[in-house]
Amino acid sequence: MAQRGSLYVISAPSGAGKNALLDEVRRRETRIASTVSATTRAPRPGERDGVDYHFLGREEFQRRVAAGDFAEWAEVHGNLYGTLRSELDRCLATGSDVILELDVQGMRSLKRLYPGVGTIFLAPPSMEELERRLRNRGTNDDADIALRLRNAESEMAARSEFDCIIVNDTIDRAAAEMVELLAARRAAPTAAGTDNR
Ligand code: 5GP
């Protein structure tokens, strides 16, 4: 039988350092496939269509929702984000571990679809540090930062719904913890419920 990887969702408040962490995890562990989400938010400088996101107009996004093209979708920070079924199928077919980067609503939807999905919450060391990271990023204006901080409070309140919480104190340590978690699940498929789709 072909090797099947595990399915994971990772959620994190904006600014917790999820992208940097996942970049490091992918450098250390190559057997990972990641879906490219669709969004109605405008691309940030340097972001590429089809690579960072599929950037869609709101009408096009809603047309595809109506057509049933999404496995899940949610409104986050005033924009629509969703996982296309075609993306999820493409990643699952690789046999690698698949990581979806979703907000908390997306995590709940995925759990309904795939009850055995492994769920990871990436937390900042503190709310003060989160605000500092958001301001240093320099890509969000004050109103957007305030919105993201308010949303972070409610996301942090949902962290106990996740299987595992990783604190992003340093990228190096947090990446090591995540790679260990993926390896443990691969090594003990039945105990950890690897065939979790
Ligand atoms: P950003 O605008 O900073 O790239 O992402 C904002 C939020 O949207 C993050 O919490 C991210 O995890 C979430 N997000 C990104 N793609 C998806 C998706 O496909 N579905 C859901 N539900 N959330 C997503």
mmCIF file of C-alpha atoms and ligand atoms in Angstrom:
data_model
loop_
_atom_site.group_PDB
_atom_site.id
_atom_site.type_symbol
_atom_site.label_atom_id
_atom_site.label_comp_id
_atom_site.label_asym_id
_atom_site.label_seq_id
_atom_site.Cartn_x
_atom_site.Cartn_y
_atom_site.Cartn_z
ATOM 1 C CA MET A 1 0.000 0.000 0.000
ATOM 2 C CA ALA A 2 1.285 3.454 -0.813
ATOM 3 C CA GLN A 3 2.578 5.478 2.140
ATOM 4 C CA ARG A 4 0.023 7.985 3.375
ATOM 5 C CA GLY A 5 1.113 11.070 5.194
ATOM 6 C CA SER A 6 -0.795 12.762 7.977
ATOM 7 C CA LEU A 7 -2.993 15.805 7.711
ATOM 8 C CA TYR A 8 -2.321 18.796 9.976
ATOM 9 C CA VAL A 9 -3.822 22.200 10.575
ATOM 10 C CA ILE A 10 -1.689 24.946 12.072
ATOM 11 C CA SER A 11 -3.284 28.146 13.356
ATOM 12 C CA ALA A 12 -1.567 31.164 14.842
ATOM 13 C CA PRO A 13 -2.450 34.753 15.646
ATOM 14 C CA SER A 14 -1.185 37.106 12.951
ATOM 15 C CA GLY A 15 2.423 38.051 13.768
ATOM 16 C CA ALA A 16 3.198 34.880 15.765
ATOM 17 C CA GLY A 17 5.774 33.972 13.131
ATOM 18 C CA LYS A 18 3.968 31.104 11.410
ATOM 19 C CA ASN A 19 5.503 31.714 7.973
ATOM 20 C CA ALA A 20 9.065 31.908 9.293
ATOM 21 C CA LEU A 21 8.509 28.816 11.424
ATOM 22 C CA LEU A 22 7.062 26.806 8.523
ATOM 23 C CA ASP A 23 9.888 27.925 6.218
ATOM 24 C CA GLU A 24 12.351 26.530 8.766
ATOM 25 C CA VAL A 25 10.347 23.304 9.258
ATOM 26 C CA ARG A 26 10.295 22.790 5.463
ATOM 27 C CA ARG A 27 14.068 23.297 5.323
ATOM 28 C CA ARG A 28 14.533 20.539 7.917
ATOM 29 C CA GLU A 29 11.796 18.171 6.744
ATOM 30 C CA THR A 30 11.151 17.858 3.022
ATOM 31 C CA ARG A 31 8.242 15.382 3.139
ATOM 32 C CA ILE A 32 5.666 18.132 3.569
ATOM 33 C CA ALA A 33 3.057 19.364 1.102
ATOM 34 C CA SER A 34 1.266 22.664 1.701
ATOM 35 C CA THR A 35 -1.929 23.904 0.117
ATOM 36 C CA VAL A 36 -2.031 27.338 -1.495
ATOM 37 C CA SER A 37 -5.151 29.064 -0.137
ATOM 38 C CA ALA A 38 -7.393 31.465 -2.031
ATOM 39 C CA THR A 39 -8.016 34.936 -0.620
ATOM 40 C CA THR A 40 -9.698 38.209 -1.468
ATOM 41 C CA ARG A 41 -7.045 40.232 0.391
ATOM 42 C CA ALA A 42 -4.666 42.319 -1.714
ATOM 43 C CA PRO A 43 -1.192 40.848 -2.261
ATOM 44 C CA ARG A 44 1.538 42.219 0.050
ATOM 45 C CA PRO A 45 4.756 43.398 -1.577
ATOM 46 C CA GLY A 46 6.679 40.356 -2.801
ATOM 47 C CA GLU A 47 3.715 37.962 -2.664
ATOM 48 C CA ARG A 48 3.081 36.003 -5.855
ATOM 49 C CA ASP A 49 -0.243 34.796 -7.224
ATOM 50 C CA GLY A 50 -0.465 30.989 -7.194
ATOM 51 C CA VAL A 51 2.537 30.726 -4.850
ATOM 52 C CA ASP A 52 1.629 32.586 -1.649
ATOM 53 C CA TYR A 53 -2.100 32.643 -2.356
ATOM 54 C CA HIS A 54 -4.524 32.421 -5.237
ATOM 55 C CA PHE A 55 -5.627 36.069 -5.197
ATOM 56 C CA LEU A 56 -9.286 36.293 -6.217
ATOM 57 C CA GLY A 57 -11.778 39.144 -6.474
ATOM 58 C CA ARG A 58 -14.665 38.936 -3.969
ATOM 59 C CA GLU A 59 -17.179 38.105 -6.706
ATOM 60 C CA GLU A 60 -15.028 35.329 -8.122
ATOM 61 C CA PHE A 61 -14.424 33.949 -4.608
ATOM 62 C CA GLN A 62 -18.164 33.922 -3.881
ATOM 63 C CA ARG A 63 -18.928 32.315 -7.246
ATOM 64 C CA ARG A 64 -16.514 29.508 -6.371
ATOM 65 C CA VAL A 65 -18.067 29.134 -2.898
ATOM 66 C CA ALA A 66 -21.470 28.706 -4.596
ATOM 67 C CA ALA A 67 -19.955 26.186 -7.026
ATOM 68 C CA GLY A 68 -18.767 24.082 -4.059
ATOM 69 C CA ASP A 69 -15.085 24.514 -4.946
ATOM 70 C CA PHE A 70 -13.954 25.049 -1.329
ATOM 71 C CA ALA A 71 -13.295 22.380 1.328
ATOM 72 C CA GLU A 72 -13.604 25.234 3.861
ATOM 73 C CA TRP A 73 -13.620 29.005 3.841
ATOM 74 C CA ALA A 74 -13.918 31.790 6.406
ATOM 75 C CA GLU A 75 -13.871 35.568 6.784
ATOM 76 C CA VAL A 76 -10.689 36.628 8.605
ATOM 77 C CA HIS A 77 -9.660 40.240 9.361
ATOM 78 C CA GLY A 78 -12.352 41.436 6.913
ATOM 79 C CA ASN A 79 -11.206 39.298 3.960
ATOM 80 C CA LEU A 80 -12.281 35.888 2.660
ATOM 81 C CA TYR A 81 -9.851 32.958 2.813
ATOM 82 C CA GLY A 82 -10.442 29.383 1.736
ATOM 83 C CA THR A 83 -8.943 26.019 0.871
ATOM 84 C CA LEU A 84 -9.819 24.851 -2.632
ATOM 85 C CA ARG A 85 -10.782 21.167 -2.809
ATOM 86 C CA SER A 86 -8.499 20.824 -5.850
ATOM 87 C CA GLU A 87 -5.515 22.058 -3.768
ATOM 88 C CA LEU A 88 -6.283 19.710 -0.907
ATOM 89 C CA ASP A 89 -6.662 16.716 -3.271
ATOM 90 C CA ARG A 90 -3.388 17.614 -5.033
ATOM 91 C CA CYS A 91 -1.505 17.668 -1.712
ATOM 92 C CA LEU A 92 -3.131 14.523 -0.302
ATOM 93 C CA ALA A 93 -2.208 12.654 -3.501
ATOM 94 C CA THR A 94 1.510 13.277 -2.898
ATOM 95 C CA GLY A 95 1.529 10.908 0.107
ATOM 96 C CA SER A 96 3.503 13.505 2.101
ATOM 97 C CA ASP A 97 2.347 15.053 5.333
ATOM 98 C CA VAL A 98 -0.021 17.893 4.443
ATOM 99 C CA ILE A 99 -0.091 21.120 6.456
ATOM 100 C CA LEU A 100 -2.975 23.558 6.150
ATOM 101 C CA GLU A 101 -2.499 27.066 7.542
ATOM 102 C CA LEU A 102 -5.960 28.082 8.684
ATOM 103 C CA ASP A 103 -7.607 30.391 11.175
ATOM 104 C CA VAL A 104 -9.518 28.856 14.112
ATOM 105 C CA GLN A 105 -12.808 28.692 12.131
ATOM 106 C CA GLY A 106 -10.981 26.793 9.367
ATOM 107 C CA MET A 107 -9.505 24.384 11.946
ATOM 108 C CA ARG A 108 -13.034 23.628 13.228
ATOM 109 C CA SER A 109 -14.328 23.018 9.663
ATOM 110 C CA LEU A 110 -11.417 20.674 8.878
ATOM 111 C CA LYS A 111 -12.058 18.731 12.091
ATOM 112 C CA ARG A 112 -15.638 18.137 10.958
ATOM 113 C CA LEU A 113 -14.389 16.908 7.547
ATOM 114 C CA TYR A 114 -11.410 14.901 8.883
ATOM 115 C CA PRO A 115 -11.965 14.127 12.598
ATOM 116 C CA GLY A 116 -8.436 12.684 12.980
ATOM 117 C CA VAL A 117 -6.616 15.775 11.683
ATOM 118 C CA GLY A 118 -3.664 16.819 13.871
ATOM 119 C CA THR A 119 -4.179 20.384 15.108
ATOM 120 C CA ILE A 120 -1.340 22.666 16.169
ATOM 121 C CA PHE A 121 -1.640 26.141 17.680
ATOM 122 C CA LEU A 122 1.396 28.375 17.366
ATOM 123 C CA ALA A 123 1.426 30.927 20.194
ATOM 124 C CA PRO A 124 3.618 34.009 20.621
ATOM 125 C CA PRO A 125 5.626 34.133 23.895
ATOM 126 C CA SER A 126 3.364 37.027 25.053
ATOM 127 C CA MET A 127 0.836 39.529 23.687
ATOM 128 C CA GLU A 128 3.437 42.329 24.095
ATOM 129 C CA GLU A 129 5.864 40.390 21.908
ATOM 130 C CA LEU A 130 3.089 39.768 19.353
ATOM 131 C CA GLU A 131 2.377 43.515 19.092
ATOM 132 C CA ARG A 132 6.100 44.254 18.756
ATOM 133 C CA ARG A 133 6.424 41.705 15.913
ATOM 134 C CA LEU A 134 3.347 43.083 14.110
ATOM 135 C CA ARG A 135 4.726 46.648 14.297
ATOM 136 C CA ASN A 136 8.221 45.581 13.183
ATOM 137 C CA ARG A 137 6.780 43.788 10.164
ATOM 138 C CA GLY A 138 5.870 47.198 8.736
ATOM 139 C CA THR A 139 3.337 45.781 6.259
ATOM 140 C CA ASN A 140 0.201 46.565 8.285
ATOM 141 C CA ASP A 141 -1.220 50.010 9.112
ATOM 142 C CA ASP A 142 -2.296 50.999 12.676
ATOM 143 C CA ALA A 143 -5.975 50.130 12.153
ATOM 144 C CA ASP A 144 -5.076 46.737 10.711
ATOM 145 C CA ILE A 145 -2.652 46.065 13.589
ATOM 146 C CA ALA A 146 -5.386 46.935 16.122
ATOM 147 C CA LEU A 147 -7.809 44.562 14.338
ATOM 148 C CA ARG A 148 -5.220 41.759 14.249
ATOM 149 C CA LEU A 149 -4.481 42.232 17.992
ATOM 150 C CA ARG A 150 -8.194 42.056 18.860
ATOM 151 C CA ASN A 151 -8.541 38.897 16.768
ATOM 152 C CA ALA A 152 -5.412 37.472 18.434
ATOM 153 C CA GLU A 153 -7.171 37.664 21.827
ATOM 154 C CA SER A 154 -10.046 35.476 20.604
ATOM 155 C CA GLU A 155 -7.678 33.102 18.780
ATOM 156 C CA MET A 156 -5.588 32.696 21.957
ATOM 157 C CA ALA A 157 -8.814 31.927 23.848
ATOM 158 C CA ALA A 158 -9.426 28.969 21.478
ATOM 159 C CA ARG A 159 -5.982 27.425 21.912
ATOM 160 C CA SER A 160 -7.220 24.657 24.226
ATOM 161 C CA GLU A 161 -9.235 23.233 21.280
ATOM 162 C CA PHE A 162 -5.959 22.205 19.616
ATOM 163 C CA ASP A 163 -4.069 18.914 20.126
ATOM 164 C CA CYS A 164 -0.826 20.720 20.738
ATOM 165 C CA ILE A 165 0.431 24.254 21.484
ATOM 166 C CA ILE A 166 3.889 25.291 20.313
ATOM 167 C CA VAL A 167 5.265 28.564 21.725
ATOM 168 C CA ASN A 168 7.293 30.431 19.114
ATOM 169 C CA ASP A 169 9.993 31.749 21.456
ATOM 170 C CA THR A 170 12.788 31.105 18.985
ATOM 171 C CA ILE A 171 12.312 29.764 15.451
ATOM 172 C CA ASP A 172 15.070 27.221 16.014
ATOM 173 C CA ARG A 173 13.505 25.641 19.106
ATOM 174 C CA ALA A 174 9.904 25.829 17.855
ATOM 175 C CA ALA A 175 10.891 24.270 14.483
ATOM 176 C CA ALA A 176 12.682 21.428 16.309
ATOM 177 C CA GLU A 177 9.539 20.787 18.382
ATOM 178 C CA MET A 178 7.334 20.694 15.297
ATOM 179 C CA VAL A 179 9.686 18.390 13.334
ATOM 180 C CA GLU A 180 9.732 16.044 16.343
ATOM 181 C CA LEU A 181 5.939 16.043 16.466
ATOM 182 C CA LEU A 182 5.678 15.107 12.754
ATOM 183 C CA ALA A 183 8.299 12.370 13.197
ATOM 184 C CA ALA A 184 6.569 10.909 16.265
ATOM 185 C CA ARG A 185 3.285 10.629 14.414
ATOM 186 C CA ARG A 186 5.008 8.991 11.440
ATOM 187 C CA ALA A 187 6.876 6.520 13.665
ATOM 188 C CA ALA A 188 3.811 5.437 15.633
ATOM 189 C CA PRO A 189 1.012 5.442 13.065
ATOM 190 C CA THR A 190 -1.532 3.434 15.014
ATOM 191 C CA ALA A 191 -0.861 4.839 18.470
ATOM 192 C CA ALA A 192 -0.951 8.407 17.188
ATOM 193 C CA GLY A 193 -3.649 7.725 14.603
ATOM 194 C CA THR A 194 -1.628 8.608 11.527
ATOM 195 C CA ASP A 195 -4.278 7.605 9.040
ATOM 196 C CA ASN A 196 -6.139 10.609 10.224
ATOM 197 C CA ARG A 197 -8.254 11.576 7.266
HETATM 198 P P1 5GP B 1 -2.685 36.729 6.227
HETATM 199 O O1 5GP B 1 -3.584 37.778 5.674
HETATM 200 O O2 5GP B 1 -1.831 37.271 7.343
HETATM 201 O O3 5GP B 1 -1.889 36.013 5.164
HETATM 202 O O4 5GP B 1 -3.596 35.590 6.875
HETATM 203 C C1 5GP B 1 -4.566 35.919 7.800
HETATM 204 C C2 5GP B 1 -5.204 34.695 8.423
HETATM 205 O O5 5GP B 1 -5.915 33.916 7.462
HETATM 206 C C3 5GP B 1 -4.236 33.718 9.079
HETATM 207 O O6 5GP B 1 -4.738 33.411 10.371
HETATM 208 C C4 5GP B 1 -4.282 32.514 8.204
HETATM 209 O O7 5GP B 1 -4.013 31.326 8.901
HETATM 210 C C5 5GP B 1 -5.711 32.545 7.713
HETATM 211 N N1 5GP B 1 -5.875 31.767 6.488
HETATM 212 C C6 5GP B 1 -5.038 31.708 5.426
HETATM 213 N N2 5GP B 1 -5.510 30.881 4.487
HETATM 214 C C7 5GP B 1 -6.678 30.368 4.980
HETATM 215 C C8 5GP B 1 -7.640 29.442 4.474
HETATM 216 O O8 5GP B 1 -7.518 28.889 3.391
HETATM 217 N N3 5GP B 1 -8.719 29.200 5.254
HETATM 218 C C9 5GP B 1 -8.896 29.777 6.482
HETATM 219 N N4 5GP B 1 -9.979 29.444 7.173
HETATM 220 N N5 5GP B 1 -8.005 30.651 6.983
HETATM 221 C C10 5GP B 1 -6.911 30.942 6.247
#
